[in-house]
Amino acid sequence: MNTRSRVRAGAVAVAFALLAAGCTGSGSGGGVKGTPGAAGLRDPYFPKLGNSGYDVSHYALTLSYDPATGRLDGRAEITAKATQDLSAFNLDFVGLTVRGATVDGRPAAVNRAGNELTLRPRAEIEDGAEFRATVTYDGVPQKITDSDGSEEGWLKTADGALALGEPTGSTAWFPGNHHPSDKATYDIAVTVPAGVKAFSNGVLSSEKKTADGRGTSVWHVAEPMASYLATLAIGRFDTTTTTALGGKVPVVTAVDPVVAAGAAALRARIPELLEWETENFGPYPFAAAGAIVERDGDAGYALETQTRPVFPGSSFDTSTLVHEMAHQWYGDSVSPATWKDMWLNESFATYAEWLYAEDFEHTPAQKSFEKAFANDAAWAFPPAEPPKAEDLFGTPVYQRGAMVLHRIRQEVGDDTFYEILAGWPAEHRHGNATTKDFTEYVESVAGRDLSGLWDVWLYGDGKPARPTA
Ligand code: TRP
Ligand code: ZN
């Protein structure tokens, strides 16, 4: 639908009054008021990631992939709302060939410069208007190698492909507003040849065969998702479907047959671990759960992709599973406002491992704290201030981050600490939060100033004196 008619449709009386006053209003058609949205959100580590001027509410991705040729054919339909009068706007997109784009059903001019795709609609989009952009594209998607050497984006696997997106890899398979601050719901439809299957996030909403024998699976993500948490795993899988949390949450697992025997016992424990995490972290935030387990060569690390984390076979162990599942509350439901807030993800996920060891393995969290404290690598930089993008996954973000949580526990006691564990994800459910939001929240629950703790443990350089607990 045309933006102008959409905006005016519900406001006939106002439009009439404006016309009567000899005023034609502003925006679409006039072409004088709108300006282009910015090509980045000035993230401290990835300044060009994301784009301003609009806010995405939904991605409908229609993809087909052929493992034999490595070719992806895609169409992304993006529903968004303008946050300014827009003459043009950007999408982040890496590689692949753009075949065309529309805005509200009319062809839009497309320009490409580096990883920025600019769409210029025929008519300007008024501030506050909802619009729908489509981009059709194809090609062989790229693997992205990060500054720390880790691989993400589109990874070819032994029998298909795997898409991993932290921090920027989702740019390799669909155009979008790829900053964690712009979360949206998704429908991801994937068509693949007979013999392989496609797993993604959320609930399997339909599955059917096409006339030529290929299969299409449609995955529905009903809760807002940061694009770095989107995944797609194409290949041959041993699959199980069960339920958890009183039958309410479907648990779908897809395991590469090569690693299935080794993964069997732990895979069966997902419902029980979900139950334990729910007791500690509060209600499970999503409509589905599960895991995707690949061969070691297919993925270099585990990732907390929303509802369905991904693991290389040899990382599918209890503590990593507990870690990635904990991210569903910390990182996936409450997402970082910028990549600087990454420690909010990893501190809690690491602390979940410490809590598991405490509850199931007779290892008090205090012991895990002392072990982390003794690790020199944990003191390289303050967790809330990674020096460079390549430090986002550094030991301080994980271990020193978890130490910050343990110091809070020491200060406020167990009752208040557990209140914070469940209260924090409840406070920002399906949203984004900054480090400042966190420290203010903890102080409000604790009922006192904790700036000494933040100064030393969160922001301070070097190793402090060993706390006397
Ligand atoms: N965020 C992931 C986790 O902790 C791990 C991860 C993602 C990672 N990308 C990485 C670790 C790159 C090292 C390098 O669950
Ligand atoms: Zn993690």
Coordinates of C-alpha atoms and ligand atoms in Angstrom, one line a residue:
M1 CA 0.0 0.0 0.0
N2 CA 1.1 3.5 -0.8
T3 CA 2.4 5.3 2.3
R4 CA 0.4 8.4 1.5
S5 CA -2.9 6.6 1.3
R6 CA -2.1 4.5 4.4
V7 CA -1.3 7.5 6.5
R8 CA -4.3 9.5 5.3
A9 CA -6.8 6.6 5.3
G10 CA -7.5 6.8 9.0
A11 CA -7.5 10.6 9.1
V12 CA -10.0 11.7 6.5
A13 CA -11.4 14.5 8.7
V14 CA -8.0 15.8 9.4
A15 CA -7.0 15.7 5.8
F16 CA -10.2 17.4 4.8
A17 CA -9.5 20.1 7.3
L18 CA -6.0 20.6 6.0
L19 CA -7.2 20.8 2.5
A20 CA -9.9 23.2 3.4
A21 CA -7.2 25.4 5.0
G22 CA -5.3 25.3 1.7
C23 CA -2.6 23.1 3.2
T24 CA -1.6 19.9 1.5
G25 CA 0.4 18.6 4.3
S26 CA 3.9 17.3 4.0
G27 CA 5.8 14.2 3.1
S28 CA 5.2 11.7 0.4
G29 CA 5.0 13.1 -3.1
G30 CA 6.3 16.5 -2.0
G31 CA 9.8 15.2 -1.7
V32 CA 11.1 18.3 0.1
K33 CA 11.0 17.3 3.7
G34 CA 12.4 13.8 4.2
T35 CA 16.1 13.1 4.6
P36 CA 18.0 9.8 4.3
G37 CA 18.2 7.6 7.4
A38 CA 21.8 7.3 8.7
A39 CA 23.9 4.3 7.6
G40 CA 24.8 3.3 11.1
L41 CA 23.9 3.5 14.7
R42 CA 27.3 4.4 16.0
D43 CA 27.8 1.3 17.9
P44 CA 31.1 1.7 19.8
Y45 CA 32.5 -1.4 18.1
F46 CA 30.6 -1.5 14.8
P47 CA 29.6 2.1 14.0
K48 CA 28.1 1.2 10.6
L49 CA 26.0 -1.7 11.9
G50 CA 22.3 -1.0 11.9
N51 CA 20.7 2.0 10.4
S52 CA 18.6 4.9 11.7
G53 CA 15.3 6.3 10.5
Y54 CA 13.1 3.2 10.9
D55 CA 12.3 0.4 13.3
V56 CA 11.7 -3.1 11.9
S57 CA 8.8 -5.0 13.4
H58 CA 8.9 -8.2 11.2
Y59 CA 11.1 -10.0 8.8
A60 CA 9.5 -12.5 6.4
L61 CA 12.3 -14.4 4.7
T62 CA 11.6 -16.7 1.8
L63 CA 14.8 -18.7 1.0
S64 CA 15.8 -21.6 -1.0
Y65 CA 19.2 -23.2 -0.8
D66 CA 21.0 -25.8 -2.9
P67 CA 23.9 -27.5 -1.0
A68 CA 25.3 -28.9 -4.3
T69 CA 25.9 -25.4 -5.8
G70 CA 26.0 -23.4 -2.6
R71 CA 23.5 -21.0 -4.1
L72 CA 20.9 -19.2 -2.0
D73 CA 17.9 -17.5 -3.5
G74 CA 16.2 -15.1 -1.2
R75 CA 13.4 -12.6 -0.7
A76 CA 13.2 -10.5 2.4
E77 CA 10.1 -8.7 3.2
I78 CA 10.7 -6.2 6.0
T79 CA 7.9 -4.5 7.8
A80 CA 9.0 -1.3 9.5
K81 CA 7.9 2.0 10.9
A82 CA 9.6 5.2 10.0
T83 CA 11.1 7.2 12.9
Q84 CA 11.6 10.3 10.8
D85 CA 10.5 11.6 7.4
L86 CA 12.5 9.4 5.1
S87 CA 13.6 10.0 1.6
A88 CA 15.8 6.9 1.7
F89 CA 17.0 4.3 4.1
N90 CA 19.7 1.7 4.5
L91 CA 19.9 -2.0 5.1
D92 CA 23.0 -3.9 6.1
F93 CA 23.9 -6.6 3.6
V94 CA 27.1 -8.4 2.8
G95 CA 27.8 -10.2 -0.5
L96 CA 25.1 -11.7 -2.7
T97 CA 23.5 -10.0 -5.7
V98 CA 20.5 -7.8 -5.3
R99 CA 17.9 -8.3 -8.1
G100 CA 15.3 -5.8 -7.1
A101 CA 13.6 -3.9 -4.3
T102 CA 10.2 -2.5 -3.6
V103 CA 8.7 -0.2 -1.0
D104 CA 5.0 -0.5 -0.4
G105 CA 4.6 -2.5 -3.6
R106 CA 6.4 0.0 -5.9
P107 CA 9.9 -0.5 -7.3
A108 CA 12.5 1.4 -5.3
A109 CA 15.9 2.6 -6.5
V110 CA 18.7 0.5 -5.0
N111 CA 22.3 1.6 -4.4
R112 CA 25.1 -0.5 -2.9
A113 CA 28.3 0.7 -1.3
G114 CA 30.2 -1.7 0.8
N115 CA 28.0 -3.4 3.2
E116 CA 25.3 -0.8 3.0
L117 CA 22.3 -1.2 0.7
T118 CA 20.3 2.1 0.2
L119 CA 16.7 1.9 -0.9
R120 CA 15.1 5.1 -2.2
P121 CA 11.3 4.8 -2.5
R122 CA 9.4 6.6 -5.2
A123 CA 7.6 8.6 -2.5
E124 CA 8.9 9.7 0.8
I125 CA 7.8 7.9 3.9
E126 CA 6.3 10.0 6.6
D127 CA 7.5 9.9 10.2
G128 CA 5.5 7.3 12.0
A129 CA 4.2 5.5 8.9
E130 CA 4.5 1.7 8.6
F131 CA 6.0 0.5 5.4
R132 CA 6.9 -2.7 3.7
A133 CA 10.2 -3.2 1.9
T134 CA 11.1 -6.2 -0.2
V135 CA 14.5 -7.2 -1.5
T136 CA 15.1 -10.1 -3.8
Y137 CA 18.6 -11.5 -4.0
D138 CA 20.7 -14.5 -4.8
G139 CA 24.3 -15.9 -4.9
V140 CA 26.7 -17.8 -2.8
P141 CA 26.6 -16.4 0.7
Q142 CA 29.8 -15.5 2.4
K143 CA 31.6 -16.7 5.5
I144 CA 32.7 -13.8 7.7
T145 CA 35.9 -14.0 9.6
D146 CA 35.9 -11.7 12.7
S147 CA 38.9 -9.7 14.0
D148 CA 39.4 -12.4 16.6
G149 CA 39.6 -15.1 13.9
S150 CA 36.3 -16.7 14.6
E151 CA 34.0 -17.6 11.7
E152 CA 30.4 -16.6 11.3
G153 CA 28.0 -15.6 8.6
W154 CA 27.2 -18.4 6.2
L155 CA 29.3 -21.6 6.9
K156 CA 29.2 -24.5 4.5
T157 CA 29.0 -27.8 6.3
A158 CA 29.6 -31.4 5.3
D159 CA 26.0 -31.8 4.1
G160 CA 24.6 -28.3 3.9
A161 CA 25.1 -25.0 5.6
L162 CA 24.9 -23.2 8.9
A163 CA 24.2 -19.5 9.5
L164 CA 25.7 -18.0 12.7
G165 CA 25.3 -14.3 13.4
E166 CA 27.2 -13.0 16.4
P167 CA 28.0 -10.2 16.1
T168 CA 27.5 -9.4 12.4
G169 CA 27.1 -12.7 10.5
S170 CA 23.4 -12.3 9.7
T171 CA 24.3 -9.6 7.2
A172 CA 25.6 -12.5 5.0
W173 CA 22.2 -14.1 4.4
F174 CA 19.5 -11.4 4.7
P175 CA 19.3 -7.7 4.4
G176 CA 18.1 -5.9 7.5
N177 CA 18.7 -3.6 10.4
H178 CA 21.5 -5.7 11.8
H179 CA 22.1 -4.1 15.2
P180 CA 20.9 -5.8 18.4
S181 CA 18.9 -2.8 19.3
D182 CA 16.3 -3.3 16.5
K183 CA 14.5 -6.5 17.5
A184 CA 11.7 -8.0 15.4
T185 CA 9.6 -11.1 14.9
Y186 CA 10.4 -13.4 12.0
D187 CA 8.9 -15.9 9.6
I188 CA 11.7 -17.9 7.9
A189 CA 10.6 -20.1 5.0
V190 CA 13.3 -22.4 3.7
T191 CA 13.1 -24.7 0.6
V192 CA 15.8 -27.4 0.3
P193 CA 16.3 -30.4 -1.9
A194 CA 15.0 -33.9 -1.0
G195 CA 17.3 -35.6 1.6
V196 CA 18.1 -32.5 3.6
K197 CA 16.1 -30.4 6.1
A198 CA 16.2 -26.9 7.3
F199 CA 16.0 -25.9 11.0
S200 CA 15.8 -22.4 12.3
N201 CA 14.5 -20.5 15.3
G202 CA 11.1 -20.7 16.9
V203 CA 8.1 -22.9 16.1
L204 CA 7.8 -25.0 12.9
S205 CA 4.6 -23.5 11.5
S206 CA 4.4 -25.5 8.3
E207 CA 6.2 -28.2 6.4
K208 CA 5.4 -29.3 2.9
K209 CA 6.8 -30.9 -0.2
T210 CA 7.0 -28.9 -3.4
A211 CA 6.0 -30.5 -6.8
D212 CA 9.6 -31.1 -7.7
G213 CA 10.3 -33.1 -4.5
R214 CA 12.0 -30.3 -2.5
G215 CA 10.8 -29.5 1.0
T216 CA 9.8 -26.2 2.5
S217 CA 9.9 -25.6 6.3
V218 CA 8.5 -22.4 7.7
W219 CA 9.8 -21.3 11.1
H220 CA 7.9 -18.7 13.1
V221 CA 9.5 -16.5 15.8
A222 CA 6.7 -14.8 17.7
E223 CA 8.9 -12.9 20.2
P224 CA 11.2 -10.1 19.2
M225 CA 14.6 -11.4 18.2
A226 CA 17.9 -9.5 17.6
S227 CA 19.2 -10.5 14.1
Y228 CA 22.4 -11.9 15.5
L229 CA 20.4 -14.6 17.1
A230 CA 18.8 -15.9 13.9
T231 CA 20.1 -19.2 12.6
L232 CA 19.6 -21.6 9.8
A233 CA 20.9 -25.1 9.7
I234 CA 20.6 -27.1 6.5
G235 CA 21.6 -30.7 6.3
R236 CA 20.8 -34.3 7.3
F237 CA 19.7 -34.4 10.9
D238 CA 18.6 -36.8 13.5
T239 CA 15.6 -35.0 15.0
T240 CA 13.5 -35.3 18.1
T241 CA 10.5 -33.4 19.3
T242 CA 9.2 -33.4 22.8
T243 CA 7.8 -30.8 25.2
A244 CA 8.9 -29.1 28.4
L245 CA 7.6 -26.9 31.1
G246 CA 4.3 -28.7 31.7
G247 CA 3.8 -29.6 28.0
K248 CA 3.7 -25.9 27.0
V249 CA 7.0 -25.6 25.2
P250 CA 7.9 -27.7 22.2
V251 CA 11.6 -28.8 22.3
V252 CA 13.0 -29.5 18.9
T253 CA 16.5 -30.9 18.5
A254 CA 18.4 -31.5 15.3
V255 CA 21.6 -33.4 15.6
D256 CA 24.1 -34.3 12.9
P257 CA 23.9 -38.2 12.7
V258 CA 27.7 -38.3 12.9
V259 CA 27.6 -36.9 16.5
A260 CA 24.1 -38.2 17.5
A261 CA 25.2 -41.1 19.7
G262 CA 27.5 -38.9 21.8
A263 CA 24.8 -36.3 22.1
A264 CA 21.9 -38.6 23.1
A265 CA 22.1 -38.5 26.9
L266 CA 22.5 -34.7 27.2
R267 CA 19.9 -34.0 24.5
A268 CA 17.4 -35.9 26.6
R269 CA 18.1 -33.6 29.6
I270 CA 17.0 -30.4 27.9
P271 CA 13.5 -30.4 29.5
E272 CA 14.9 -31.0 32.9
L273 CA 17.5 -28.2 32.5
L274 CA 14.8 -25.8 31.3
E275 CA 12.8 -26.6 34.4
W276 CA 15.9 -25.8 36.6
E277 CA 16.7 -22.6 34.8
T278 CA 13.1 -21.5 35.0
E279 CA 13.1 -22.0 38.7
N280 CA 16.2 -19.7 39.0
F281 CA 15.7 -17.2 36.2
G282 CA 11.9 -16.9 36.0
P283 CA 9.4 -17.8 33.3
Y284 CA 11.0 -19.1 30.0
P285 CA 10.7 -16.2 27.6
F286 CA 10.0 -18.1 24.4
A287 CA 7.4 -20.4 22.8
A288 CA 9.9 -23.0 21.7
A289 CA 13.2 -24.5 22.8
G290 CA 15.8 -27.1 21.6
A291 CA 19.2 -27.4 20.2
I292 CA 21.1 -27.8 16.9
V293 CA 24.2 -29.9 17.1
E294 CA 26.7 -30.0 14.3
R295 CA 30.0 -31.7 13.6
D296 CA 33.0 -30.0 15.0
G297 CA 34.3 -28.9 11.6
D298 CA 30.9 -27.2 10.8
A299 CA 30.9 -24.7 13.7
G300 CA 33.8 -23.4 15.7
Y301 CA 31.9 -22.5 18.9
A302 CA 28.5 -22.7 20.5
L303 CA 26.0 -19.9 20.0
E304 CA 22.9 -18.9 21.9
T305 CA 20.7 -18.6 18.7
Q306 CA 17.2 -17.8 20.0
T307 CA 15.1 -20.8 21.2
R308 CA 17.5 -23.2 19.5
P309 CA 21.2 -22.8 20.3
V310 CA 23.9 -24.2 18.1
F311 CA 26.7 -26.4 19.2
P312 CA 29.7 -28.2 17.6
G313 CA 29.5 -31.8 18.7
S314 CA 32.4 -31.7 21.1
S315 CA 31.0 -28.6 22.8
F316 CA 27.7 -30.2 23.5
D317 CA 28.5 -30.8 27.1
T318 CA 26.4 -30.0 30.2
S319 CA 28.0 -26.6 31.1
T320 CA 27.9 -25.3 27.6
L321 CA 24.3 -26.4 27.3
V322 CA 23.5 -24.7 30.6
H323 CA 25.3 -21.6 29.3
E324 CA 23.6 -21.3 26.0
M325 CA 20.2 -22.0 27.5
A326 CA 20.8 -19.3 30.2
H327 CA 21.4 -16.9 27.3
Q328 CA 17.7 -17.3 26.4
W329 CA 17.0 -15.1 29.4
Y330 CA 20.2 -13.1 29.3
G331 CA 21.1 -11.9 25.9
D332 CA 18.1 -13.2 23.9
S333 CA 15.2 -11.9 25.8
V334 CA 17.1 -9.0 27.4
S335 CA 19.5 -8.1 24.6
P336 CA 22.5 -5.7 24.8
A337 CA 21.7 -2.1 23.8
T338 CA 25.1 -1.9 22.1
W339 CA 27.9 -4.4 21.7
K340 CA 29.6 -2.7 24.6
D341 CA 27.0 -4.3 26.9
M342 CA 28.1 -7.8 25.8
W343 CA 29.2 -8.6 29.3
L344 CA 25.6 -8.6 30.4
N345 CA 25.1 -11.6 28.2
E346 CA 28.2 -13.5 29.1
S347 CA 28.4 -12.8 32.8
F348 CA 25.0 -14.4 33.5
A349 CA 25.5 -17.3 31.1
T350 CA 28.8 -18.1 32.8
Y351 CA 27.3 -17.6 36.2
A352 CA 24.6 -20.1 35.2
E353 CA 27.4 -22.6 34.8
W354 CA 28.6 -21.8 38.3
L355 CA 25.1 -22.2 39.7
Y356 CA 24.8 -25.6 37.9
A357 CA 28.1 -26.7 39.5
E358 CA 26.8 -25.5 42.9
D359 CA 23.4 -27.2 42.6
F360 CA 24.4 -30.4 40.9
E361 CA 28.1 -31.0 41.4
H362 CA 28.9 -29.9 45.0
T363 CA 31.0 -27.0 43.7
P364 CA 30.0 -23.8 45.5
A365 CA 30.0 -20.7 43.2
Q366 CA 32.5 -19.3 45.6
K367 CA 35.0 -22.0 44.3
S368 CA 34.3 -21.1 40.7
F369 CA 34.8 -17.4 41.7
E370 CA 38.2 -18.2 43.2
K371 CA 39.2 -20.1 40.2
A372 CA 38.2 -17.3 37.9
F373 CA 39.9 -14.8 40.2
A374 CA 43.2 -16.7 40.0
N375 CA 43.1 -16.7 36.2
D376 CA 45.4 -13.9 34.9
A377 CA 43.6 -13.7 31.6
A378 CA 40.4 -12.5 33.4
W379 CA 42.2 -9.2 34.3
A380 CA 43.2 -8.1 30.9
F381 CA 40.5 -5.3 30.8
P382 CA 37.3 -4.3 32.6
P383 CA 34.4 -6.4 31.4
A384 CA 32.2 -3.4 30.7
E385 CA 35.0 -1.8 28.6
P386 CA 36.4 -4.2 26.0
P387 CA 39.2 -2.3 24.2
K388 CA 38.4 -3.5 20.7
A389 CA 35.9 -5.6 18.8
E390 CA 38.2 -8.6 19.0
D391 CA 38.0 -8.4 22.8
L392 CA 34.2 -8.8 22.9
F393 CA 34.6 -12.6 23.4
G394 CA 37.6 -12.2 25.7
T395 CA 38.0 -13.9 29.0
P396 CA 37.2 -10.8 31.1
V397 CA 33.8 -10.5 29.5
Y398 CA 32.9 -14.1 30.6
Q399 CA 34.9 -14.7 33.8
R400 CA 35.3 -11.3 35.2
G401 CA 31.7 -10.6 34.2
A402 CA 30.6 -13.6 36.3
M403 CA 32.8 -12.4 39.1
V404 CA 30.8 -9.1 39.1
L405 CA 27.6 -11.1 39.7
H406 CA 29.3 -13.1 42.4
R407 CA 30.4 -9.9 44.1
I408 CA 26.8 -8.6 44.0
R409 CA 25.7 -11.9 45.6
Q410 CA 28.3 -11.5 48.4
E411 CA 27.1 -7.9 49.0
V412 CA 23.4 -8.4 48.9
G413 CA 23.0 -12.0 50.1
D414 CA 21.3 -15.0 48.4
D415 CA 17.6 -13.9 48.7
T416 CA 18.2 -10.5 47.1
F417 CA 20.6 -12.1 44.6
Y418 CA 18.1 -14.6 43.3
E419 CA 15.5 -11.8 43.2
I420 CA 17.9 -10.0 40.9
L421 CA 18.5 -13.1 38.8
A422 CA 14.8 -13.5 37.9
G423 CA 13.9 -9.8 38.2
W424 CA 16.4 -8.5 35.7
P425 CA 15.1 -10.5 32.7
A426 CA 11.5 -9.8 33.8
E427 CA 12.2 -6.0 33.9
H428 CA 13.6 -6.0 30.3
R429 CA 11.7 -9.0 28.8
H430 CA 12.0 -8.9 25.0
G431 CA 13.9 -5.6 25.2
N432 CA 17.3 -4.1 25.3
A433 CA 19.3 -2.9 28.2
T434 CA 22.5 -1.0 29.0
T435 CA 25.1 -1.5 31.7
K436 CA 23.7 1.6 33.4
D437 CA 20.2 0.0 33.4
F438 CA 21.7 -3.0 35.1
T439 CA 23.7 -1.2 37.8
E440 CA 20.7 1.1 38.6
Y441 CA 18.4 -2.0 38.7
V442 CA 20.7 -3.8 41.1
E443 CA 21.0 -0.8 43.4
S444 CA 17.2 -0.3 43.4
V445 CA 16.6 -4.0 44.4
A446 CA 19.5 -3.9 46.9
G447 CA 18.2 -0.6 48.2
R448 CA 21.7 0.9 48.4
D449 CA 24.6 2.5 46.5
L450 CA 27.0 0.0 45.1
S451 CA 29.3 2.3 43.2
G452 CA 32.4 1.0 45.0
L453 CA 31.6 -2.5 43.5
W454 CA 31.1 -1.1 40.0
D455 CA 34.2 1.1 40.1
V456 CA 36.5 -1.8 41.1
W457 CA 34.9 -4.9 39.5
L458 CA 33.1 -3.6 36.4
Y459 CA 35.2 -0.6 35.4
G460 CA 38.5 -0.8 37.2
D461 CA 41.8 -1.7 35.5
G462 CA 43.7 -4.6 36.8
K463 CA 43.2 -7.1 39.6
P464 CA 41.8 -5.8 42.9
A465 CA 42.6 -7.2 46.3
R466 CA 41.1 -10.6 47.0
P467 CA 37.7 -9.9 48.6
T468 CA 37.2 -11.2 52.1
A469 CA 33.9 -12.9 51.8
Ligands
TRP1 N1 28.5 -15.9 22.5 C1 28.9 -17.3 22.4 C2 28.7 -17.9 23.8 O1 29.4 -17.5 24.7 C3 30.2 -17.7 22.0 C4 30.8 -17.0 20.8 C5 30.2 -16.5 19.7 C6 32.2 -16.9 20.5 N2 31.1 -16.0 18.8 C7 32.3 -16.2 19.3 C8 33.3 -17.2 21.2 C9 33.5 -15.9 18.8 C10 34.6 -16.9 20.7 C11 34.7 -16.3 19.5 O2 27.7 -18.6 24.0
ZN2 ZN 27.9 -17.0 26.0

